[in-house]
Structures are given as C-alpha cells and as structure tokens.
mmCIF file of C-alpha atoms and ligand atoms in Angstrom:
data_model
loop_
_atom_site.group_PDB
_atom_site.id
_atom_site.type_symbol
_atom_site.label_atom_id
_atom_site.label_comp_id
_atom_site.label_asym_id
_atom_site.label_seq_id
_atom_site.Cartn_x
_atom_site.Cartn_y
_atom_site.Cartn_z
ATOM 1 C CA UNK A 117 135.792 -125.084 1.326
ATOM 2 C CA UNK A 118 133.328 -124.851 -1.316
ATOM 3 C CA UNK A 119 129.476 -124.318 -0.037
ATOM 4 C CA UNK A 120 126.895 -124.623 -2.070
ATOM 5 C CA UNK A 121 123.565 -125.737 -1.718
ATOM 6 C CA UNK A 122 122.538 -129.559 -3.031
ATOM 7 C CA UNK A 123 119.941 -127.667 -5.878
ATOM 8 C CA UNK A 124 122.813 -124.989 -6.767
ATOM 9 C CA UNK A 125 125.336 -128.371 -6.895
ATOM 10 C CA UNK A 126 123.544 -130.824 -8.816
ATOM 11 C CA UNK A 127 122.993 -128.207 -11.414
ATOM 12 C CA UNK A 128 126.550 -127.544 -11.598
ATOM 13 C CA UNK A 129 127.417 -131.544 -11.418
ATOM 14 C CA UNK A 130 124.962 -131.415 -14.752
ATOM 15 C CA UNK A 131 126.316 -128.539 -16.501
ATOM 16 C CA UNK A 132 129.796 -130.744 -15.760
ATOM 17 C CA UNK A 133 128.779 -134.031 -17.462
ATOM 18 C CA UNK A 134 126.585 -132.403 -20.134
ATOM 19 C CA UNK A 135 129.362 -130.611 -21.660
ATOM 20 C CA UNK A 136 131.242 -132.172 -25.440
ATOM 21 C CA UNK A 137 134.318 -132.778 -23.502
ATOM 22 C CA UNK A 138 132.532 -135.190 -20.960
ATOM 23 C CA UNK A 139 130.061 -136.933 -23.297
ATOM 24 C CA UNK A 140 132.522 -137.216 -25.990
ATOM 25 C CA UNK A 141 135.422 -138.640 -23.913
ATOM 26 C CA UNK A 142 133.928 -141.164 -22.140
ATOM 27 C CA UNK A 143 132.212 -142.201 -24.966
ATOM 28 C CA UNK A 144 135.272 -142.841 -26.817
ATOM 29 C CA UNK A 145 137.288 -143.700 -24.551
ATOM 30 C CA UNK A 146 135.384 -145.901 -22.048
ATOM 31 C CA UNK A 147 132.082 -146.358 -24.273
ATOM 32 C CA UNK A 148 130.693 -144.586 -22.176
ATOM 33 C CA UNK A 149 131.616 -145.951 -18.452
ATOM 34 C CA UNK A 150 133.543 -143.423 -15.997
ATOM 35 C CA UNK A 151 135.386 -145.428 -13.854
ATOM 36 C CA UNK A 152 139.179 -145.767 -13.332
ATOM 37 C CA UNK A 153 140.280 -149.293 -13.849
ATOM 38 C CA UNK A 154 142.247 -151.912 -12.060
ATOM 39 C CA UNK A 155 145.890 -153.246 -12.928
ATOM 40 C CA UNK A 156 147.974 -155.823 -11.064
ATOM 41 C CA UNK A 157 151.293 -154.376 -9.698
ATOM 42 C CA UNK A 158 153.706 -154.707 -12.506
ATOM 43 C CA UNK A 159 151.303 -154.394 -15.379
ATOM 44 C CA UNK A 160 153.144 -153.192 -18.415
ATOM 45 C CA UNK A 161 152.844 -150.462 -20.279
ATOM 46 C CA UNK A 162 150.827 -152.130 -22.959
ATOM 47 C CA UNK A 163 148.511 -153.205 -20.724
ATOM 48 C CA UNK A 164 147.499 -149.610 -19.269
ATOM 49 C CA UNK A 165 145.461 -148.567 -22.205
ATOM 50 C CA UNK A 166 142.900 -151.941 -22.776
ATOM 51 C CA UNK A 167 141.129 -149.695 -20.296
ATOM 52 C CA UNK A 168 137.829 -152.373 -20.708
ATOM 53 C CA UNK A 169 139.635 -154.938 -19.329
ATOM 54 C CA UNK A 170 141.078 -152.856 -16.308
ATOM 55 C CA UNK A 171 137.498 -151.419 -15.836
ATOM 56 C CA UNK A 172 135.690 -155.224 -15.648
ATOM 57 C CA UNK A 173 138.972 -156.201 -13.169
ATOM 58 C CA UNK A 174 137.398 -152.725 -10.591
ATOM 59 C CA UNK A 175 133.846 -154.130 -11.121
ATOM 60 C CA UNK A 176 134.712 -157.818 -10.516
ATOM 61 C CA UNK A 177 136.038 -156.511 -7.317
ATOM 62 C CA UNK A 178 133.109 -154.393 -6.263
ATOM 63 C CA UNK A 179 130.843 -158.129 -6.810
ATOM 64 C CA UNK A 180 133.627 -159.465 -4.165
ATOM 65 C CA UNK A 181 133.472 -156.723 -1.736
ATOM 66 C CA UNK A 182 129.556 -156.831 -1.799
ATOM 67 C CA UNK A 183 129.661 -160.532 -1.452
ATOM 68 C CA UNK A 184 126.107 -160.968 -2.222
ATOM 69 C CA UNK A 185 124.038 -164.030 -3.225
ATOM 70 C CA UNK A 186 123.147 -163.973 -7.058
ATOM 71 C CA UNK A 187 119.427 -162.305 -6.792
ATOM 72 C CA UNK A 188 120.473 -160.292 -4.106
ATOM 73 C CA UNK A 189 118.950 -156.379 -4.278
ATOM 74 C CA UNK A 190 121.424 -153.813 -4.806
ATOM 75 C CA UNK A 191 121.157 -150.472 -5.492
ATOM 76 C CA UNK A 192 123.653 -148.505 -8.198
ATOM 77 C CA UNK A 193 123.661 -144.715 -6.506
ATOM 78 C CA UNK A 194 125.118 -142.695 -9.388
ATOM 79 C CA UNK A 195 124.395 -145.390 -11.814
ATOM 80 C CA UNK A 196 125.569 -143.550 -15.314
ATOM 81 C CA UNK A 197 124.961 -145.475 -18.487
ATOM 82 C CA UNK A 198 124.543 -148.461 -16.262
ATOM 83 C CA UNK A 199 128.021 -150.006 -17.482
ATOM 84 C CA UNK A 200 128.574 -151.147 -13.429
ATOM 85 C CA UNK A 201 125.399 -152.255 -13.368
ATOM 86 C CA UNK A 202 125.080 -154.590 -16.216
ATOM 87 C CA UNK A 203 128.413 -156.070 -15.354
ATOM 88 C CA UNK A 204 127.298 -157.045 -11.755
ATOM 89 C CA UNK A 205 123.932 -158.408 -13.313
ATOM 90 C CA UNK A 206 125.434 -160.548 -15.970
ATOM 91 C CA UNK A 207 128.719 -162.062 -14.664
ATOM 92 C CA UNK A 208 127.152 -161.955 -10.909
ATOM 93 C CA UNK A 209 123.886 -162.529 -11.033
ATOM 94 C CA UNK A 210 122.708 -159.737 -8.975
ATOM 95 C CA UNK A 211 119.418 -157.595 -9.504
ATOM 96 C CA UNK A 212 120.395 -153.971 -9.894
ATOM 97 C CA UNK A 213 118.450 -150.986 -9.970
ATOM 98 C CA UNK A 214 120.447 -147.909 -11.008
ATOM 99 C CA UNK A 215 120.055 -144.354 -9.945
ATOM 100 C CA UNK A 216 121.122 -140.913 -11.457
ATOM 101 C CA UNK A 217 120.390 -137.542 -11.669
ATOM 102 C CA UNK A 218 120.850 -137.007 -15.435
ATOM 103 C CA UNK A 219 117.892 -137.855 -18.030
ATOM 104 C CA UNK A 220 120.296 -138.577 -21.038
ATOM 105 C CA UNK A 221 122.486 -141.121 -18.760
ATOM 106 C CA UNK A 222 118.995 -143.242 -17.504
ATOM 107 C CA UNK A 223 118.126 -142.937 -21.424
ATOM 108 C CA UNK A 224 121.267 -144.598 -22.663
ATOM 109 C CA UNK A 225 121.217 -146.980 -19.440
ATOM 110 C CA UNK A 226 117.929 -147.945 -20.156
ATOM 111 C CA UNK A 227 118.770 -148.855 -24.063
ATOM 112 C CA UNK A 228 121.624 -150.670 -23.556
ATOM 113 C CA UNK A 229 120.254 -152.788 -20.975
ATOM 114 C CA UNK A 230 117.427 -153.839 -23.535
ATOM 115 C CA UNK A 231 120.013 -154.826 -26.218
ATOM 116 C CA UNK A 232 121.652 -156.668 -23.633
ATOM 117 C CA UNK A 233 118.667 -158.730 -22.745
ATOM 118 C CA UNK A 234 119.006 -157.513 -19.295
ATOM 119 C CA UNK A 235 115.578 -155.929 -18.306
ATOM 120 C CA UNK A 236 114.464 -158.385 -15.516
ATOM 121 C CA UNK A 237 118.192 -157.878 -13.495
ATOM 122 C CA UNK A 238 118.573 -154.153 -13.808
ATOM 123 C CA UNK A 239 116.668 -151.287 -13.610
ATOM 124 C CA UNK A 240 117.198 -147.382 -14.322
ATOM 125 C CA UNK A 241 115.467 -144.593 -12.892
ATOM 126 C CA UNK A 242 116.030 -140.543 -12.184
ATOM 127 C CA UNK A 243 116.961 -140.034 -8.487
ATOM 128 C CA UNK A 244 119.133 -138.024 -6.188
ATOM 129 C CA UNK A 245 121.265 -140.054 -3.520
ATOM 130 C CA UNK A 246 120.730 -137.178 -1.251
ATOM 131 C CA UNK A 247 116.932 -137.964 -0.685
ATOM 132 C CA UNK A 248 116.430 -141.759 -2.020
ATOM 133 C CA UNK A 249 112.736 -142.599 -2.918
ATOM 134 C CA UNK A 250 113.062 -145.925 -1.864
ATOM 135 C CA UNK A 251 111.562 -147.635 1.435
ATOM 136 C CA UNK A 252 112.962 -148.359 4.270
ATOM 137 C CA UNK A 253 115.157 -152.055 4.116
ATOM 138 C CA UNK A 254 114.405 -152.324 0.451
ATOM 139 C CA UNK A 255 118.008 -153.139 -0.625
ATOM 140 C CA UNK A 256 120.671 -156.000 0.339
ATOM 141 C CA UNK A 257 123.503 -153.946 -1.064
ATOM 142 C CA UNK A 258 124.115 -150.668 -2.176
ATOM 143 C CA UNK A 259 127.303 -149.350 -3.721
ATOM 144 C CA UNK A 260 128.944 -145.773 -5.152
ATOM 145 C CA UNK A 261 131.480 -146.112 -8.125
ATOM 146 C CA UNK A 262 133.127 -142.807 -8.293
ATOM 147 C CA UNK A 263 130.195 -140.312 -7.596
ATOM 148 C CA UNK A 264 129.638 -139.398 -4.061
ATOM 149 C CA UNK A 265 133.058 -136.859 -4.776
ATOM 150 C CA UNK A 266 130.030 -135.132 -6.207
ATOM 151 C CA UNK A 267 127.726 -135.106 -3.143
ATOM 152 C CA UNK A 268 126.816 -131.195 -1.358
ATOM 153 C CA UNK A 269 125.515 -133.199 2.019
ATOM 154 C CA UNK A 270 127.548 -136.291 1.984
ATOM 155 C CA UNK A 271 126.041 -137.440 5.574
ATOM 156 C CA UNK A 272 122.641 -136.906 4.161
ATOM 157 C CA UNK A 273 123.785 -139.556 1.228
ATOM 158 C CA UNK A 274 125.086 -141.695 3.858
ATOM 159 C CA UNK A 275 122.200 -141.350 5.933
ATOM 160 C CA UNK A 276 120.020 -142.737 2.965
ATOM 161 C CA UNK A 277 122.330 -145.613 2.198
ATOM 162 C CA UNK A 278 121.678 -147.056 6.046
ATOM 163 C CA UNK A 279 118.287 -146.259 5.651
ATOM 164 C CA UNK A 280 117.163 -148.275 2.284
ATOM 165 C CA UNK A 281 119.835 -150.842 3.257
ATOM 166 C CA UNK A 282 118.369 -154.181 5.319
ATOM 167 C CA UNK A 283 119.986 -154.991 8.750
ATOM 168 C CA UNK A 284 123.497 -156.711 7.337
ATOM 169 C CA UNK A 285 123.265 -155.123 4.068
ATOM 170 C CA UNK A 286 126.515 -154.295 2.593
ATOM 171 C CA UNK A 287 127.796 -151.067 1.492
ATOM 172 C CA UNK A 288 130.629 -150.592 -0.979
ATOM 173 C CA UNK A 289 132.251 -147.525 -2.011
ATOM 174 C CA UNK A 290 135.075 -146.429 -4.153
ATOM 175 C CA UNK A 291 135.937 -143.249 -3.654
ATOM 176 C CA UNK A 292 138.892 -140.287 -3.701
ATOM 177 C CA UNK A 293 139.890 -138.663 -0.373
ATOM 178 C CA UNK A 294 142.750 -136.245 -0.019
ATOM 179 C CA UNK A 295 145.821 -134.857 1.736
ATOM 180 C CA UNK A 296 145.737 -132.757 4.748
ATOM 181 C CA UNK A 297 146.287 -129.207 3.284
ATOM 182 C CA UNK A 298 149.410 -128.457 5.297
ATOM 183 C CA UNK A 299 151.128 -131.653 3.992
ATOM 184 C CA UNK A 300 151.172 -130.815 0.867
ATOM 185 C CA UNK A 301 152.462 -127.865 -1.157
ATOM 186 C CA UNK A 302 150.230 -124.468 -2.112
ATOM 187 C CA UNK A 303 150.486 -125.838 -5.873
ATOM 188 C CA UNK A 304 149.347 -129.276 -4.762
ATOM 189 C CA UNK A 305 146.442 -127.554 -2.837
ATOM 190 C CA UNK A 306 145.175 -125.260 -5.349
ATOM 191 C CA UNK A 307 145.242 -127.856 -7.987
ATOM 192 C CA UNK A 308 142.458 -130.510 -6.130
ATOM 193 C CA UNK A 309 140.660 -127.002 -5.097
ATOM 194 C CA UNK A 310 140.829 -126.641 -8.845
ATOM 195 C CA UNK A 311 139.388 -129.768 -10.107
ATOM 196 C CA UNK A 312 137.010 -129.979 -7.155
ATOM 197 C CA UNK A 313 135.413 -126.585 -8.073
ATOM 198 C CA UNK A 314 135.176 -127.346 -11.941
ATOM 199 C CA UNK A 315 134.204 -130.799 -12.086
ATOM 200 C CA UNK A 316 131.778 -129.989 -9.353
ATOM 201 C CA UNK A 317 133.281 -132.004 -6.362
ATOM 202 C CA UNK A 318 132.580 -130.253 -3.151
ATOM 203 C CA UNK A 319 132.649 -133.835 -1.259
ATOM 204 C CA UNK A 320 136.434 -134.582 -2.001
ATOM 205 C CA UNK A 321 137.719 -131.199 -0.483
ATOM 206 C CA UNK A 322 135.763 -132.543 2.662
ATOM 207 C CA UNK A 323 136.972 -136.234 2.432
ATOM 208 C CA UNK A 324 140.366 -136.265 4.034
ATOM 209 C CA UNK A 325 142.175 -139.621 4.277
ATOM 210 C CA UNK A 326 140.022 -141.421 6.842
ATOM 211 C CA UNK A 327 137.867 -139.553 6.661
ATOM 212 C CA UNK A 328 134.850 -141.251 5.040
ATOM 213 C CA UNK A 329 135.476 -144.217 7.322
ATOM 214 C CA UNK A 330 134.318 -141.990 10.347
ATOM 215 C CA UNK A 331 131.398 -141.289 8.461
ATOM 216 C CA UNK A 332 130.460 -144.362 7.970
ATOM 217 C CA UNK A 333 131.336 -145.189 11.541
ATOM 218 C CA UNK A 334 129.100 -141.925 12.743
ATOM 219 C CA UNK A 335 126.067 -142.848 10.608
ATOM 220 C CA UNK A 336 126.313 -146.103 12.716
ATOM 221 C CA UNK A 337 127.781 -148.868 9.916
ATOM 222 C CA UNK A 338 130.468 -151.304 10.939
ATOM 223 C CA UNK A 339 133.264 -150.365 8.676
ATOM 224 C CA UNK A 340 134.575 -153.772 7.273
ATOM 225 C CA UNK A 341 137.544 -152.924 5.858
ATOM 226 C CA UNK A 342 138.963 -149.788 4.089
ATOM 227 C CA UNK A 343 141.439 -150.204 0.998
ATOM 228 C CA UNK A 344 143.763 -147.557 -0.869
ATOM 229 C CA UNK A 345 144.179 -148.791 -4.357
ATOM 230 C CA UNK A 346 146.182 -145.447 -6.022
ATOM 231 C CA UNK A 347 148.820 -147.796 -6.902
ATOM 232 C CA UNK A 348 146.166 -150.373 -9.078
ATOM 233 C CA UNK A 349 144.333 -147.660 -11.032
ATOM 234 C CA UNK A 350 147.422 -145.252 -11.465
ATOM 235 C CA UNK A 351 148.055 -146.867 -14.987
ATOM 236 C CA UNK A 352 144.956 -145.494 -15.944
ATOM 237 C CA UNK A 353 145.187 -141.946 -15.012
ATOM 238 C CA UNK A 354 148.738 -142.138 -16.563
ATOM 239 C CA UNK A 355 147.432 -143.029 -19.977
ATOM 240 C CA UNK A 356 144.589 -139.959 -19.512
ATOM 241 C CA UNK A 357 147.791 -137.567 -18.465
ATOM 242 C CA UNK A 358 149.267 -138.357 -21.626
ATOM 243 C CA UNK A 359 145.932 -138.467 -24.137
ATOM 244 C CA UNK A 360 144.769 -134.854 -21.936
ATOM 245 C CA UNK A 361 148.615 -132.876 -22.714
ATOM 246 C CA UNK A 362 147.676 -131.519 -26.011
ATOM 247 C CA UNK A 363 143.347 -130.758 -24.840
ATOM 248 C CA UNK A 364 145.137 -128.815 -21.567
ATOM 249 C CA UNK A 365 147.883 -127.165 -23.749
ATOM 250 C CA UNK A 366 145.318 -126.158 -26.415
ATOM 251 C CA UNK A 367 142.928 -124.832 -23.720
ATOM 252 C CA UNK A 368 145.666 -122.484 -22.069
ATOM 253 C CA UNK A 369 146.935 -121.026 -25.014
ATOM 254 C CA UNK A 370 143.233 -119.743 -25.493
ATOM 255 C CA UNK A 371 142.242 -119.195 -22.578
ATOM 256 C CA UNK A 372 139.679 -122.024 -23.146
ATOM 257 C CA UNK A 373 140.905 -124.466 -19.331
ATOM 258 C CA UNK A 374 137.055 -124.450 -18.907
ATOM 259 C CA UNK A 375 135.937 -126.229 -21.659
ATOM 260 C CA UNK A 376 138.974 -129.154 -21.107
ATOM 261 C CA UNK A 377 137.996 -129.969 -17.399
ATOM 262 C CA UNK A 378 139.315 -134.032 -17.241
ATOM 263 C CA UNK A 379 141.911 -133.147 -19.668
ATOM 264 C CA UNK A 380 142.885 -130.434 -16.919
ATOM 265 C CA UNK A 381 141.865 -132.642 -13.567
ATOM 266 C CA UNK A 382 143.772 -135.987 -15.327
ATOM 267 C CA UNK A 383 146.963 -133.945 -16.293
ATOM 268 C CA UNK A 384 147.187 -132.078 -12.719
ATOM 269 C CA UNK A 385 146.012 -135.042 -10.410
ATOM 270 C CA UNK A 386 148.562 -137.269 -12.145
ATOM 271 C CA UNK A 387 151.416 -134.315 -11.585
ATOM 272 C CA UNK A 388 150.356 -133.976 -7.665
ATOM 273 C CA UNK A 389 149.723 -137.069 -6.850
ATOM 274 C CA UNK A 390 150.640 -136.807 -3.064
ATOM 275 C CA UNK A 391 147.124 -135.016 -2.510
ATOM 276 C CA UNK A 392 145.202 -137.530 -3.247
ATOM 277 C CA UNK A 393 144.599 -141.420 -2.922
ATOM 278 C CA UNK A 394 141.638 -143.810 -4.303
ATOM 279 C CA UNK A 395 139.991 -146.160 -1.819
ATOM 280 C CA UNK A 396 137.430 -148.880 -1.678
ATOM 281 C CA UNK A 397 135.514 -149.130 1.441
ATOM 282 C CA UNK A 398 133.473 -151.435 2.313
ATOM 283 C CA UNK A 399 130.660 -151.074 5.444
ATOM 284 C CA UNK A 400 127.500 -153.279 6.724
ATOM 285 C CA UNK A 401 124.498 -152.031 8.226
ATOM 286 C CA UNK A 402 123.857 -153.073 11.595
HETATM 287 C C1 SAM B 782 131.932 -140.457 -12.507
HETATM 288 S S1 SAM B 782 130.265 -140.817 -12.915
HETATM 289 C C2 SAM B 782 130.225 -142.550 -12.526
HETATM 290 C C3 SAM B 782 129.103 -143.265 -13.225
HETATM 291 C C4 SAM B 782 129.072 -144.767 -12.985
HETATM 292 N N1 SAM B 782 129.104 -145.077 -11.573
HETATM 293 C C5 SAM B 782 130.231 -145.435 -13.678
HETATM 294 O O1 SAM B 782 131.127 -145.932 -12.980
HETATM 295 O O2 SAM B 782 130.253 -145.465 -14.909
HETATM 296 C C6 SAM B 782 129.315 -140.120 -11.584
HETATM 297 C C7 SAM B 782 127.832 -140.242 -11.811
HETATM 298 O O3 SAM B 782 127.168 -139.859 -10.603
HETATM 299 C C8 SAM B 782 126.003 -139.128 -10.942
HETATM 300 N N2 SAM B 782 125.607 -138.310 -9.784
HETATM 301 C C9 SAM B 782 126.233 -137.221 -9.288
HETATM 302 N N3 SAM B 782 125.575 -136.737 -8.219
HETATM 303 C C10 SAM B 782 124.504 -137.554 -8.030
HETATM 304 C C11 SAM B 782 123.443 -137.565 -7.084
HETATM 305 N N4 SAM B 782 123.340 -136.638 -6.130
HETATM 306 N N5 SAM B 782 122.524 -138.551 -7.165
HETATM 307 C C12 SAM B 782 122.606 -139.494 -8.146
HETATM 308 N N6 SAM B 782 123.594 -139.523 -9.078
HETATM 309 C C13 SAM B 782 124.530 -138.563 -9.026
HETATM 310 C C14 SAM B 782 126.419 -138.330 -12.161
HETATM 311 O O4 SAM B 782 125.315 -137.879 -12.879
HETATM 312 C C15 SAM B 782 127.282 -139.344 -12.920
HETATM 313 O O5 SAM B 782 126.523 -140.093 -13.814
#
C-alpha cells in the first residue's frame, strides 16, 4: 500500500496534473473538465465520443442525488476548472463555491466563470479537502467528482465533509473503488498499483468495493444509497483506450510510460476491468 505523507502527496498529485499530457488532454478533449461521462445502456457507438453531452448527463445526476433547493450552499471539493460547478449553478440554480489545490485550475475556474456571467453562484478558491477552512455547518451540500482517489488521509477528508456540512446536509460522491487483491489476477493487481502510484492515487488502493460506504458509515453519515455505474461511463473509457494505443505504444518503445500516464491508466484500466468499478454514493449528515 502506498504511504506517503498528505505534503509529500499533494505535491506528487501536482506534479501529476501539471504535466503536457494532463493539461493538454483534457483540454482537448474535455475543454478542460475531467470527469467520465454518462451513457444509457445501449448507447451506440457514435454516441460514446460527444463526450460533452455524456459529461452534462453525470452532472445532471450529481444535481439529483444532492437534491437541493436552487440557492442551496454546496461546496465543489476538488473543484478543477469549475466545469461541475458552473453546470450545477446554471441549469440548477445552486450557489457553488469550488475548492482545489492547484493555482492554474482556480485561475482558469475563476475566468470562465466571469465570461459565463456566473460570479454571484460560484466561487473559486485554493484549499485542501484534508483540512477545509470553512466553519462549522457552513454548507447544505458538498460533493467529490472524481478526486478523493487522490486523498493521503481519506477519513481526515471525510471528517471535514461532516464537519462544514449542516445537520441533513447531503453528501455526494463519485468515486473508483477496487477488487479484493486475491480476486483478481497478479497482472490485474499490478496494473491499478500502477496507475495508483503514477497518477498519484493512494486512496483507490485503500477503497475496496464497500468500502467507502463504511467510511461514511464510521464518520457517522447515514449512507443513502450507494450506486455502481461501470456499465454507464464504460463508453467513455473505451473511446480513451482507443485515442491512448498509439501515446502508450509510443511511450514503451522509448522508454518514455512516464510521460503518457492516462494514456497508460485508460489503456490498462479498460484491459482489467474486473479490478475496478465506478460508484456514486450518496450520504446525509445527521
Ligand atoms: C480528476 S480532477 C476532477 C476535477 C473536477 N472535479 C472535474 O470533474 O472536472 C481531480 C481534481 O482534484 C484536485 N485535488 C486533488 N487532491 C485535492 C485535495 N487534497 N484538495 C483539493 N483538491 C484536490 C486536483 O487538483 C484536480 O483538480
């Protein structure tokens, strides 16, 4: 299991978003956003690469599983360019202040939600989710798209998220867990231990299936309900396989893996996918 301190961590969860490969590809392929998207069962093959309108469909069902009165307070903890957050302030009506720990992110964030007009709904600003610098009861919701994989203390994360969240605030995460090592195969194993280490993930080799759920349960939340959706983002992460081949094949011929890391996690997590799955999970504060 990899060990490293949260200071060591988010430096290395930096170094991983603040290379070309990272700022490049999600720029041009998601403008920007880094979240999987969500396809109805049967979607064709067309349809897995208008990767906007699969990424709205996973937001619009974040605003359902937070089931929050327009103006409600939520907080965004690994906000990004503030993609999520715009989304859930425009076609929701909610007032969103993001959080993240990298400056160029919050910059971008912050410009695009001026263009948009969208300055008195959401808010950007540098923070941690490991030590929030919020009060106590200051937020009605608070949600995680596809970032607390990255967290070195996840119970400390979770501890914050009950602690800024009001008595029968809602808390909605989607999130990877995996496979119990001896139910999968070595090659399955050291592929996620792989992708955890490079893309700076020490929460997912922790997060077995269930496992966040007891969590929740420990840090005392009511869990509400717990959803795998592997099947309804899969599209996506079949298109990346295929766009990553030629980055991943390029990068072992020279001995270069380290400077492809999603080309490398999309093309391996798509071949093993038995040790892994992609849930939402949704939790109130008591
Ligand atoms: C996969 S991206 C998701 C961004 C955004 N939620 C989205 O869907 O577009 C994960 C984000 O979490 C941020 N992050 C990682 N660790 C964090 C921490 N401890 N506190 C706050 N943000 C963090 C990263 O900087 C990155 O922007």
């Amino acid at each position: 299991m990899l060990q490293l301190s949260r200071d060591t961590n988010l430096t290395k969860v930096r170094g991983y978003y603040d290379r070309g490969e990272s700022r490049i590809g999600y720029r041009v392929l998601l403008g920007g956003t880094k979240h999987f998207g969500y396809y109805e069962p049967g979607a064709s093959v067309w349809s897995m690469w208008r990767f906007k309108a699969a990424m709205r469909r996973m937001e619009d069902l974040l605003a359902r599983r937070l089931a929050l009165a327009p103006g409600s307070r939520v907080l965004d903890a690994g906000c990004g360019v503030g993609n999520v957050a715009r989304a859930l302030a425009d076609r929701h009506g909610l007032d969103v202040t993001g959080i993240d720990i990298l400056e160029f992110n919050l910059r971008e964030a912050s410009r695009r939600t001026a263009r948009a007009g969208l300055g008195e709904r959401t808010r950007f600003q540098r923070g941690d989710y490991h030590r929030l610098e919020f009060p106590d009861a200051s937020f009605d919701g608070v949600y995680t798209m596809e970032t607390f994989v990255h967290a070195a203390d996840p119970e400390a994360a979770l501890g914050e998220f009950y602690r800024v969240l009001k008595p029968g605030g809602r808390l909605v995460m989607f999130e990877y867990s995996r496979t119990p090592e001896e139910q999968v195969s070595a090659a399955a194993n050291a592929a996620l231990r792989r992708v955890c280490d490079e893309a700076a993930m020490p929460a997912w080799l922790r997060l077995y299936h269930g496992t966040l759920d007891e969590m929740l349960a420990g840090q005392a939340f009511h869990v509400e309900r717990s959803v795998d959706v592997t099947a309804n983002m899969m599209p996506m992460l079949r298109a990346f396989n295929l766009i990553g081949k030629f980055p991943y094949w390029c990068g072992r011929v020279t001995g270069l893996t380290y400077k492809v890391v999603n080309a490398m996690s999309a093309r391996e997590m798509y071949k093993h996918p038995e040790v892994w799955r992609y849930g939402v999970h949704t939790a109130v504060r008591q």
